CSV table of N, CA, C and O in Angstrom, one decimal:
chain,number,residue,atom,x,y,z
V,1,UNK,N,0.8,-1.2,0.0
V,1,UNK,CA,0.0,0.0,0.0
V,1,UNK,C,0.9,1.2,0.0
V,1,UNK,O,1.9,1.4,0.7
V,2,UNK,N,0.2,2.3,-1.2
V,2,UNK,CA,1.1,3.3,-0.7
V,2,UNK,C,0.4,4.9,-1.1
V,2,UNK,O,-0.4,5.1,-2.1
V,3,UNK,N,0.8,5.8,-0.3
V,3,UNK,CA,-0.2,7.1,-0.8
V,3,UNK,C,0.6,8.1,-0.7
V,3,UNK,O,1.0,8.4,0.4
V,4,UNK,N,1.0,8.6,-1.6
V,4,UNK,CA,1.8,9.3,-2.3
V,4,UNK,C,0.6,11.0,-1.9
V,4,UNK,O,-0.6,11.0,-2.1
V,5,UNK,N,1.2,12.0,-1.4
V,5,UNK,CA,0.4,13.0,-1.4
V,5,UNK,C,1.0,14.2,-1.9
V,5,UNK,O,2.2,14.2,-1.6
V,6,UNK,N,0.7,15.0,-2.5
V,6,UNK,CA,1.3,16.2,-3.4
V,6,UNK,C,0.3,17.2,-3.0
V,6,UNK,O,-0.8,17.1,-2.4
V,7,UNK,N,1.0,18.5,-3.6
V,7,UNK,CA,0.0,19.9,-3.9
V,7,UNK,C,0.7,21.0,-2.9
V,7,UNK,O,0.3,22.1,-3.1
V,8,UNK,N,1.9,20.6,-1.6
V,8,UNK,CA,2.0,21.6,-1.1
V,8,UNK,C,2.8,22.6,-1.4
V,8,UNK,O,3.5,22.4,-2.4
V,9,UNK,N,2.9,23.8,-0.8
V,9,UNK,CA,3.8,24.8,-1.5
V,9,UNK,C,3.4,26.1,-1.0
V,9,UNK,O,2.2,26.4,-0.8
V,10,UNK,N,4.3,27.0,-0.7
V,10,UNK,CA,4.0,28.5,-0.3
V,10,UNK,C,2.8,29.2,-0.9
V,10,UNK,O,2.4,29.1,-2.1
V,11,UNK,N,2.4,29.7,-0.2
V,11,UNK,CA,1.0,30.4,-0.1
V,11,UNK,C,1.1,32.3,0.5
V,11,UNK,O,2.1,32.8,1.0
V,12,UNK,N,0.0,32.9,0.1
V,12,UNK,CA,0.2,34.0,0.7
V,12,UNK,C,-0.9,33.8,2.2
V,12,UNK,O,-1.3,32.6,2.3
V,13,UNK,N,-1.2,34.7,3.2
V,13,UNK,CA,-2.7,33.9,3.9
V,13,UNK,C,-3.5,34.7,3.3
V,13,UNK,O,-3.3,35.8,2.8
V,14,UNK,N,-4.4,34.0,3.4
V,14,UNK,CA,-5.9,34.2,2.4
V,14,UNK,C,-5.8,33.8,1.1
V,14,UNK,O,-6.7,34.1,0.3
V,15,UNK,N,-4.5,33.0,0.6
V,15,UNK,CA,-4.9,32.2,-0.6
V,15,UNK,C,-5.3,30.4,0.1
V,15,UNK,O,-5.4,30.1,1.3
V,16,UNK,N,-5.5,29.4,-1.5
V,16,UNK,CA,-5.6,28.7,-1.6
V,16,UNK,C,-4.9,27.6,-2.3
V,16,UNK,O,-4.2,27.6,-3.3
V,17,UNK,N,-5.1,26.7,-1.7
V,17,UNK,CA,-3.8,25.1,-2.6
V,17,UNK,C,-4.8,24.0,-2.5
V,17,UNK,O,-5.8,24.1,-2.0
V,18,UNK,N,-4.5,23.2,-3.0
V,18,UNK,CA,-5.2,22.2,-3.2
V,18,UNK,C,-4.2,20.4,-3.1
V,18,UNK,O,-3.7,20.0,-4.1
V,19,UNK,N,-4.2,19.7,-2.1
V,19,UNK,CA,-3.9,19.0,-1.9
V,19,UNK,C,-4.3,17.4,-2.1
V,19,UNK,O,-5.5,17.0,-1.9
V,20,UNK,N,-3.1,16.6,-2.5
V,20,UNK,CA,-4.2,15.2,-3.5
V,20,UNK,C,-3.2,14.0,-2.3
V,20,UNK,O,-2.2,14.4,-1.7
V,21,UNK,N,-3.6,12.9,-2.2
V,21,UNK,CA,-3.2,11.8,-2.1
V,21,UNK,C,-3.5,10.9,-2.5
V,21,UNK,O,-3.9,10.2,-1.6
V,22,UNK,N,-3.3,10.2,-4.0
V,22,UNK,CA,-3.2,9.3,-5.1
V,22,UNK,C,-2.5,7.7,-4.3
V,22,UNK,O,-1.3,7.5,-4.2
V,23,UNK,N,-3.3,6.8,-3.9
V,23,UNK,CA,-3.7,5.6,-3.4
V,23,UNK,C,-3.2,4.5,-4.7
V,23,UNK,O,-3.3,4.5,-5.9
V,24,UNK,N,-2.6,3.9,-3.8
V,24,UNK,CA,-2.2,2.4,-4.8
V,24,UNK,C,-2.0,1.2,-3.5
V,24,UNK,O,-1.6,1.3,-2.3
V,25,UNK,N,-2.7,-0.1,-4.1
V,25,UNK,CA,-2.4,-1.4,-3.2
V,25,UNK,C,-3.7,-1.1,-2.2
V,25,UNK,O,-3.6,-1.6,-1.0
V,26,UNK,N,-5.1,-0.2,-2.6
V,26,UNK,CA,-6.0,-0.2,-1.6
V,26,UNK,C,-6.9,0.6,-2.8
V,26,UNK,O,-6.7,1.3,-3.8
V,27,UNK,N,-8.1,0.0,-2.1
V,27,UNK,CA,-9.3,1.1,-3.1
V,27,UNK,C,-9.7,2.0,-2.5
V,27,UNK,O,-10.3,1.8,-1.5
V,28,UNK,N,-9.6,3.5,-3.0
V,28,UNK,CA,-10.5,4.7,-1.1
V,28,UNK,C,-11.7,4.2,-0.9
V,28,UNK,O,-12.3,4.2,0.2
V,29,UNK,N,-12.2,3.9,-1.9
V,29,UNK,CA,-13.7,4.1,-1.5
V,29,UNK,C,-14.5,2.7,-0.2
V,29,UNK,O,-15.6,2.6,0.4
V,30,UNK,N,-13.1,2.0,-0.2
V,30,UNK,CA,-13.6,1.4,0.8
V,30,UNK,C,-13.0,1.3,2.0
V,30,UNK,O,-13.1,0.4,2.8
V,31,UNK,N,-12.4,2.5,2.2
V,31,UNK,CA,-11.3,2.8,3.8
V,31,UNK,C,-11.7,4.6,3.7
V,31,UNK,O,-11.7,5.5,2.9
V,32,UNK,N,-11.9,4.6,5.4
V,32,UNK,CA,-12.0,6.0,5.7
V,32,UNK,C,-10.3,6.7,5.2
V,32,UNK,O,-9.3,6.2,5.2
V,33,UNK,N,-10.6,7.9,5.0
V,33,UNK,CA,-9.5,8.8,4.5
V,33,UNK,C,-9.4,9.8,5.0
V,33,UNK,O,-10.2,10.6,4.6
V,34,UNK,N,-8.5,10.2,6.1
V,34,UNK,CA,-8.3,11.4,6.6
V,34,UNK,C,-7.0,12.3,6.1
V,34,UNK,O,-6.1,11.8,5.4
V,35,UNK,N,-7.0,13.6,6.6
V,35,UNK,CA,-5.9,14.3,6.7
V,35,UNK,C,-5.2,14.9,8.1
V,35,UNK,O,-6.0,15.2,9.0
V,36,UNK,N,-4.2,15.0,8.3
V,36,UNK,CA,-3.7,15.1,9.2
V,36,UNK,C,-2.5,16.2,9.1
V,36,UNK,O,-2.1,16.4,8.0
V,37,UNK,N,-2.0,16.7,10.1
V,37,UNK,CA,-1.3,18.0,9.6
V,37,UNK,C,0.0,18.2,11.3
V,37,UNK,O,-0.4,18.1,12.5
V,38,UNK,N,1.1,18.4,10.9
V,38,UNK,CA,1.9,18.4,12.0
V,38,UNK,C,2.6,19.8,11.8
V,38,UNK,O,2.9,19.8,10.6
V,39,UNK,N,2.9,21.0,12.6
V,39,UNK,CA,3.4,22.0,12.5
V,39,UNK,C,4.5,22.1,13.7
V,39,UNK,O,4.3,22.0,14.9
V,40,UNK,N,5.4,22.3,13.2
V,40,UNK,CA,7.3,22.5,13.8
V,40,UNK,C,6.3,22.3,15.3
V,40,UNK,O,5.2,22.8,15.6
V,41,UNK,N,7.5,21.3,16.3
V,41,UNK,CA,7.2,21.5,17.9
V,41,UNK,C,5.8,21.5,17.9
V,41,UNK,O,5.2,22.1,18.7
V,42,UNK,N,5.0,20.5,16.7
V,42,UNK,CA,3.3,20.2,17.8
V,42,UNK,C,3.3,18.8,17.6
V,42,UNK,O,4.2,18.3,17.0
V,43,UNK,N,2.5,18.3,18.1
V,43,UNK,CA,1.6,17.1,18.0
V,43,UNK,C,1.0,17.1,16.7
V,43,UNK,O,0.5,18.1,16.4
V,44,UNK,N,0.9,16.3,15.8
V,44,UNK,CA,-0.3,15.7,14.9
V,44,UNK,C,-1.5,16.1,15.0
V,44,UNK,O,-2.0,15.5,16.0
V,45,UNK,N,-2.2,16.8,14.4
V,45,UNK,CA,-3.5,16.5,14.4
V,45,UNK,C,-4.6,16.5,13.8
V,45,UNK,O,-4.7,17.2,12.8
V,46,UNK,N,-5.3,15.9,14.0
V,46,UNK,CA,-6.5,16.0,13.0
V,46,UNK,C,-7.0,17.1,12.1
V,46,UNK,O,-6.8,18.3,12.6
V,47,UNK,N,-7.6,17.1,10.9
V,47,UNK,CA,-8.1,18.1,9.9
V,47,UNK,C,-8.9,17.8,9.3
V,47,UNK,O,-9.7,18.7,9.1
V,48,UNK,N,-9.1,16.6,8.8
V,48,UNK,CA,-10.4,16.7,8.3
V,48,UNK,C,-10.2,14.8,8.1
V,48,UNK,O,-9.1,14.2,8.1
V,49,UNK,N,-11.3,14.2,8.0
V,49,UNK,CA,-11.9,12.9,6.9
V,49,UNK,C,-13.0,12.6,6.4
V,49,UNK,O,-13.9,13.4,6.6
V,50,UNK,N,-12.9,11.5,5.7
V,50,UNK,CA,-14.3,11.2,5.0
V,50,UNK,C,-14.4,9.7,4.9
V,50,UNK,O,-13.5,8.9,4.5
V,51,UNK,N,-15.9,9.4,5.6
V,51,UNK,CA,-15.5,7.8,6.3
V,51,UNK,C,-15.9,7.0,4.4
V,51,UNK,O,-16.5,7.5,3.5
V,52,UNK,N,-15.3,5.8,4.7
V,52,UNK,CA,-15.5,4.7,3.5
V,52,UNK,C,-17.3,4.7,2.7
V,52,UNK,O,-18.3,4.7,3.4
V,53,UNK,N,-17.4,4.6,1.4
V,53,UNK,CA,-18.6,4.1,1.1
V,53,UNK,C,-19.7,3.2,2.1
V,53,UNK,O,-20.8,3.5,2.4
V,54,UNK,N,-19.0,2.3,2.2
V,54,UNK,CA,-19.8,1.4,3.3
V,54,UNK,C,-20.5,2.3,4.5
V,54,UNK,O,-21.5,1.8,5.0
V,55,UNK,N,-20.2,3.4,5.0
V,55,UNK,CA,-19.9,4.2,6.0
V,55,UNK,C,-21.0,5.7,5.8
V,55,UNK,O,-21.6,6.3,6.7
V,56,UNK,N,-21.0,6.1,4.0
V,56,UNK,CA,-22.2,6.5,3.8
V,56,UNK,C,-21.0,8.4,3.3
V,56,UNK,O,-21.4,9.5,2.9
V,57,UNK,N,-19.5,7.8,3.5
V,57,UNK,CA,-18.4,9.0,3.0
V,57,UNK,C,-18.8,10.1,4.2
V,57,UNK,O,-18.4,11.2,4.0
V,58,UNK,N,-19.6,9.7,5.5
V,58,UNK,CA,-19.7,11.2,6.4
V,58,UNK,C,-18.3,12.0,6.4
V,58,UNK,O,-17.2,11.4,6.5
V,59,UNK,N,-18.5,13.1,6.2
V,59,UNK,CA,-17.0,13.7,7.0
V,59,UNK,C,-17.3,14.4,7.9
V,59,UNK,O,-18.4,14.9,8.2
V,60,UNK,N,-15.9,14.6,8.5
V,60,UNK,CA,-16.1,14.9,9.7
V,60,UNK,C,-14.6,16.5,9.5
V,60,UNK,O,-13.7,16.3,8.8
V,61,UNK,N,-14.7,17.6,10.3
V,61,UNK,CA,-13.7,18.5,9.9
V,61,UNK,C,-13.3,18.8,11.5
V,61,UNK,O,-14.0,18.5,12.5
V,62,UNK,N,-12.3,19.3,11.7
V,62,UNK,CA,-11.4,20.1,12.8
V,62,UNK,C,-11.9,21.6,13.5
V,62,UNK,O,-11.4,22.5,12.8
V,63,UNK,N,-12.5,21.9,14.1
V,63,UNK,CA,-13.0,23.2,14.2
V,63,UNK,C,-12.5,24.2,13.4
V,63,UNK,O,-13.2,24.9,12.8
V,64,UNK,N,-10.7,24.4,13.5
V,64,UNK,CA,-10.1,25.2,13.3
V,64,UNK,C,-10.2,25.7,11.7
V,64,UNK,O,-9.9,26.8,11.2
V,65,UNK,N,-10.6,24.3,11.0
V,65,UNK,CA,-10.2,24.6,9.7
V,65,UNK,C,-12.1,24.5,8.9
V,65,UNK,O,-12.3,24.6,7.7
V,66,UNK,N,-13.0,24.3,9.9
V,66,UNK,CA,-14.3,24.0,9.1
V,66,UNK,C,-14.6,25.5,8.6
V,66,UNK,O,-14.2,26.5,9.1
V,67,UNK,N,-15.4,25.3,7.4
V,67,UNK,CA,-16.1,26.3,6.8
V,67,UNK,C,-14.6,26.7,5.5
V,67,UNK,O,-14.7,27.4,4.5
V,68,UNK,N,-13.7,26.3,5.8
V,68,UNK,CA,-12.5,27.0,4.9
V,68,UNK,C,-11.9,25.5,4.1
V,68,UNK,O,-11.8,25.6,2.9
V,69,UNK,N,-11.7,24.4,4.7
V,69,UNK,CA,-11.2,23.1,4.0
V,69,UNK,C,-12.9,22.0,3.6
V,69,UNK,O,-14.0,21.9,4.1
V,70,UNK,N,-12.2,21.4,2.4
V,70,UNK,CA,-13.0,21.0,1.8
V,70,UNK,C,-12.4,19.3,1.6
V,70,UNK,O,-11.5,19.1,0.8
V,71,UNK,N,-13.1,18.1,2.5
V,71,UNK,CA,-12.0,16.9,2.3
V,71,UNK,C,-12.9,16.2,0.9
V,71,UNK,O,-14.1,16.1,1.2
V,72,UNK,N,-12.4,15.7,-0.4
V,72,UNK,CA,-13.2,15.0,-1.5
V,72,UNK,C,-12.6,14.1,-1.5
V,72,UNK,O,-11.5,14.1,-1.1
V,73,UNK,N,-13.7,12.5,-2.5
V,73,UNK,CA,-12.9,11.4,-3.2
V,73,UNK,C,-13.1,11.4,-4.1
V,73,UNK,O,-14.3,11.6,-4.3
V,74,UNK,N,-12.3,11.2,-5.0
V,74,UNK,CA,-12.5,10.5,-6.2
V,74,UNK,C,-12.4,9.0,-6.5
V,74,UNK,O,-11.6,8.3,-5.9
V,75,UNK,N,-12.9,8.7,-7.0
V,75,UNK,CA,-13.1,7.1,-6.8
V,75,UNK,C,-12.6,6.8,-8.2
V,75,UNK,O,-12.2,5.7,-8.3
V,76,UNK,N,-12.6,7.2,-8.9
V,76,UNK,CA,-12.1,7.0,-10.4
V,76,UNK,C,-10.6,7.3,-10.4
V,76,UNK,O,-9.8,6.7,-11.2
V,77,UNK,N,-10.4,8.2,-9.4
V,77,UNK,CA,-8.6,8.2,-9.8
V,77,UNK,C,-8.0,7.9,-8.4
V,77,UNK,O,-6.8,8.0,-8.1
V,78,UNK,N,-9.1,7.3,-7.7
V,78,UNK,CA,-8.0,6.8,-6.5
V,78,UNK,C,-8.0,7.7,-5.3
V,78,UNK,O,-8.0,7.2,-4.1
V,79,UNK,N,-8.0,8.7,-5.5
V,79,UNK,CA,-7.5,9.6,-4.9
V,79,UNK,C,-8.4,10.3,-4.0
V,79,UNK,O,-9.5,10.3,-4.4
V,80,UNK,N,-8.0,11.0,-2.8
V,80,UNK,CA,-8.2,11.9,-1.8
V,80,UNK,C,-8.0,13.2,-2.0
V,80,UNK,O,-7.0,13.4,-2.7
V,81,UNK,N,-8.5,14.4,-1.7
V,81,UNK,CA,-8.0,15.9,-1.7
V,81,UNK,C,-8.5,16.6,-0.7
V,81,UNK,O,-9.6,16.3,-0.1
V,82,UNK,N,-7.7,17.5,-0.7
V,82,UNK,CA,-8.3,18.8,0.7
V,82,UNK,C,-8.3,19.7,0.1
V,82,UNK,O,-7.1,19.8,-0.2
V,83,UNK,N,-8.9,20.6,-0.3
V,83,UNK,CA,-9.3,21.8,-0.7
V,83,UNK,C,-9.0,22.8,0.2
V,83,UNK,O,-9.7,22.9,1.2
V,84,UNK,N,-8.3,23.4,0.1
V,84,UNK,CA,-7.9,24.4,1.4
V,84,UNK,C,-8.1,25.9,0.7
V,84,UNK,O,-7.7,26.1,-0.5
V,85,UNK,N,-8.9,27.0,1.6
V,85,UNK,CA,-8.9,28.2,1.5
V,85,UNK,C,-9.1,29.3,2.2
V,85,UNK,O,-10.1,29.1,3.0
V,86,UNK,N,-8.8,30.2,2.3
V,86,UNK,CA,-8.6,31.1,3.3
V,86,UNK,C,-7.7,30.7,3.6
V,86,UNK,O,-7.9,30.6,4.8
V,87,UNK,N,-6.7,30.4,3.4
V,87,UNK,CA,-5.3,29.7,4.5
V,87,UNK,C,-4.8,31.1,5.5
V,87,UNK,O,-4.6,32.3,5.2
V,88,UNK,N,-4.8,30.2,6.7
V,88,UNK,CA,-3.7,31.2,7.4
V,88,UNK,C,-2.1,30.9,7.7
V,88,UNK,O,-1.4,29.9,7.4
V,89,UNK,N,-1.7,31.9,8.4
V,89,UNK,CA,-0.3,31.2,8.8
V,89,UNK,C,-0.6,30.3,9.8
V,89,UNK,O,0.2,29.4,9.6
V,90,UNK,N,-1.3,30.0,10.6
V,90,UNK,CA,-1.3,28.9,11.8
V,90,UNK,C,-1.5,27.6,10.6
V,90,UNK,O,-1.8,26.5,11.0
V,91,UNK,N,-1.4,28.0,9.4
V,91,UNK,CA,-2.1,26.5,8.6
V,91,UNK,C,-0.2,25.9,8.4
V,91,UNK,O,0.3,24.8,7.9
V,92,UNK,N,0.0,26.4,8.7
V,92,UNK,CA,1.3,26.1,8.1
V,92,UNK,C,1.7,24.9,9.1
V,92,UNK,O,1.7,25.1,10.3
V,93,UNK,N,2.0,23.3,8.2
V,93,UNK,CA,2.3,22.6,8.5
V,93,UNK,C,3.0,21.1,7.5
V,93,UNK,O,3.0,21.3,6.3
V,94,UNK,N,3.4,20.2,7.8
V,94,UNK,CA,3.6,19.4,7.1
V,94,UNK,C,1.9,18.4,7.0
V,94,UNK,O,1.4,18.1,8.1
V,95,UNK,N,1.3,18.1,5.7
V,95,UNK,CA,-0.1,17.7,5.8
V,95,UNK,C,0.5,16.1,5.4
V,95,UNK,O,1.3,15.7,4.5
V,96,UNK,N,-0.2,15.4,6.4
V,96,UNK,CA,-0.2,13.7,6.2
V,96,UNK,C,-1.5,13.2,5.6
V,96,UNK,O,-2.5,13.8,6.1
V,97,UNK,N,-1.8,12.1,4.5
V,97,UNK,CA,-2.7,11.6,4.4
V,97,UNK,C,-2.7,10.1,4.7
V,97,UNK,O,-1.7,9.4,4.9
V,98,UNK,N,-4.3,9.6,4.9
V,98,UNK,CA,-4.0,8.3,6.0
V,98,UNK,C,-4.9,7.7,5.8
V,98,UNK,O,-5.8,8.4,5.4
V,99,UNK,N,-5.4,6.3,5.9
V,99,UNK,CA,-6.4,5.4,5.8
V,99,UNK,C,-6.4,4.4,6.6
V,99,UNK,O,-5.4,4.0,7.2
V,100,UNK,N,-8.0,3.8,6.7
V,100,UNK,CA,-8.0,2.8,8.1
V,100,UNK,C,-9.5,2.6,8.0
V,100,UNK,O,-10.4,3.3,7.5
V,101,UNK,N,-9.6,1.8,8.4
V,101,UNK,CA,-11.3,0.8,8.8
V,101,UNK,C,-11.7,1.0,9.7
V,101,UNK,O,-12.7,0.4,10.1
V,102,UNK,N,-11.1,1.8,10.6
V,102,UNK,CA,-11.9,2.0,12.1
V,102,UNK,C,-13.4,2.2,11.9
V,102,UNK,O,-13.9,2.5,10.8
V,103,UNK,N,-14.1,2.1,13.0
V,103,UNK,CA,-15.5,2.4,13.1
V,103,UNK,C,-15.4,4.6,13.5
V,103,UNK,O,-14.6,5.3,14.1
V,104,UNK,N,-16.5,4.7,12.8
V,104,UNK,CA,-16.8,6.0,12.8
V,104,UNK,C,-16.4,6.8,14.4
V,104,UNK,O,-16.0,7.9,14.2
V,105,UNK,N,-16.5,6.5,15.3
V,105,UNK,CA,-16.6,6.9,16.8
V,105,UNK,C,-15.0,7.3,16.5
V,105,UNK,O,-14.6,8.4,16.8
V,106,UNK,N,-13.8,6.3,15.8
V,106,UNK,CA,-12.2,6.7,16.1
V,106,UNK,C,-12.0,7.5,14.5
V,106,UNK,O,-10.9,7.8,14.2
V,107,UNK,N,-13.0,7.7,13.7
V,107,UNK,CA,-12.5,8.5,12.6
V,107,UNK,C,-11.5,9.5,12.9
V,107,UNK,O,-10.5,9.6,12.1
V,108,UNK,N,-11.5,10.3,14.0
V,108,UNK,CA,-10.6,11.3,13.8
V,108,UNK,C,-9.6,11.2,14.9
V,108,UNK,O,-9.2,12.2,15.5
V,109,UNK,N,-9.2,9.9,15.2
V,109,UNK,CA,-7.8,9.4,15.8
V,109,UNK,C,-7.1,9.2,14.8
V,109,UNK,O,-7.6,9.1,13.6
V,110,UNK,N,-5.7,9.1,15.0
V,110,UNK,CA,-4.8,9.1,14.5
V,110,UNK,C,-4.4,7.9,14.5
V,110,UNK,O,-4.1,7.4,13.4
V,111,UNK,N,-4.2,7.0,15.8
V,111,UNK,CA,-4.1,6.3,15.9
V,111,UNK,C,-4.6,4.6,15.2
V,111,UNK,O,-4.3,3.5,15.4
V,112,UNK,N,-5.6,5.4,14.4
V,112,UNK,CA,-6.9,4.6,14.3
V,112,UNK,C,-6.7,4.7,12.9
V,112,UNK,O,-7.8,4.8,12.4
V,113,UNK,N,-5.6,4.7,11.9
V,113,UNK,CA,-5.3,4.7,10.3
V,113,UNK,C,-4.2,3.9,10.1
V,113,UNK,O,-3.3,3.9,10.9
V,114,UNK,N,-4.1,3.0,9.0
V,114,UNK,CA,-3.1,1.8,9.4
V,114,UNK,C,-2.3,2.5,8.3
V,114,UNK,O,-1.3,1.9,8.2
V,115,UNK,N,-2.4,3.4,7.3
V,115,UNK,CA,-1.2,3.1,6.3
V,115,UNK,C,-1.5,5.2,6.5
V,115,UNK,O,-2.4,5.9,6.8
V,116,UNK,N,-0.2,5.4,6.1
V,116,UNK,CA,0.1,7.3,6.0
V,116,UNK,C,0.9,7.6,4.9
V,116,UNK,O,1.8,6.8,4.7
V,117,UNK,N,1.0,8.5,4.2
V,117,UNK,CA,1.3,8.8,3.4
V,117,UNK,C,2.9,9.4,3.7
V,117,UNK,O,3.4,9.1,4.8
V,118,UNK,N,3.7,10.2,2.9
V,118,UNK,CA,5.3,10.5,3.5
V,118,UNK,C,4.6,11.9,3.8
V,118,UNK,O,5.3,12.2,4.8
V,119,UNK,N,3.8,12.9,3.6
V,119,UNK,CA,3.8,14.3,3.9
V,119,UNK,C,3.9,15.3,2.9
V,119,UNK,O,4.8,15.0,2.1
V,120,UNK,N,3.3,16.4,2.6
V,120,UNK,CA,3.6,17.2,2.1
V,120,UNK,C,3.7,18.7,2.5
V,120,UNK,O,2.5,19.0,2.8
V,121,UNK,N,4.5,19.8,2.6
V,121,UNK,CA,4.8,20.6,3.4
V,121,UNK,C,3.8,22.2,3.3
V,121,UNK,O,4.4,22.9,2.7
V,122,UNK,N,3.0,22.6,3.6
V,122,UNK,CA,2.1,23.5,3.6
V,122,UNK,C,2.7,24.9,4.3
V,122,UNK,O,2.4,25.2,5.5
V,123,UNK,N,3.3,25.6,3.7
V,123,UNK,CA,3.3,27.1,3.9
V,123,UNK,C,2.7,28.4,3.8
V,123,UNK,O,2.4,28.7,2.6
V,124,UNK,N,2.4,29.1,4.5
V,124,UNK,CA,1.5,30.2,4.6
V,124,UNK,C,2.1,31.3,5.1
V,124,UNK,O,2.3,31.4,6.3
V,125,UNK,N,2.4,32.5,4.2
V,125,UNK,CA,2.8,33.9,5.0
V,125,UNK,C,2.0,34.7,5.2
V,125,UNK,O,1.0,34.7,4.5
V,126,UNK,N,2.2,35.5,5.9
V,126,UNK,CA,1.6,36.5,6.5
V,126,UNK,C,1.0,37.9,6.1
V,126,UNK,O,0.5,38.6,6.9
């Protein structure tokens, strides 16, 4: 299994990027798909997912970033995206993408995704 994620790159804040993670050795549509986001000296955390077909695709978002990120699947290309807009500088982070069968109650553990993608780096100035 492997999920390859792309799209990050300097930003001004209050622009937008658009972020993909292109799935192989697994189908999305049948594993919840989250994103996940680590910025210098924090913890991991949650940002957004969208649980499996089976699951009915609920998503679920992060306070911090609802109303501004947008998590989609495509099922034809594999693939996962976050739609990010309004970005701020507090967005600035390294963004992980991640997959897992957990039941809906651990969607937005971390813990709770068995395969992650290597990261892609999200910058935002001021």
């Amino acid at each position: 299994v492997q999920l390859q994620a792309s799209g990050g790159g300097l930003v001004q804040a209050g622009g937008s990027l658009r972020l993909s993670c292109a799935a192989s050795g697994l189908t999305v549509r049948n594993y919840n798909l989250g994103w996940f986001r680590q910025a210098p000296g924090k913890e991991r955390e949650f940002v957004a997912t969208v649980a499996s077909s089976s699951r009915s695709g609920v998503t679920r978002y992060a306070d911090s970033v609802k109303g501004r990120f947008t998590i989609s699947r495509d099922n034809s290309q594999n693939t996962v995206y976050l739609q990010m807009n309004s970005l701020k500088p507090e967005d600035t982070a390294v963004y992980y993408c991640a997959a897992g069968s957990q039941i809906l109650s651990a969607i937005a553990m971390s813990s709770a995704y068995r395969h992650w993608g290597q990261g892609t780096l999200v910058t935002v100035s001021s």
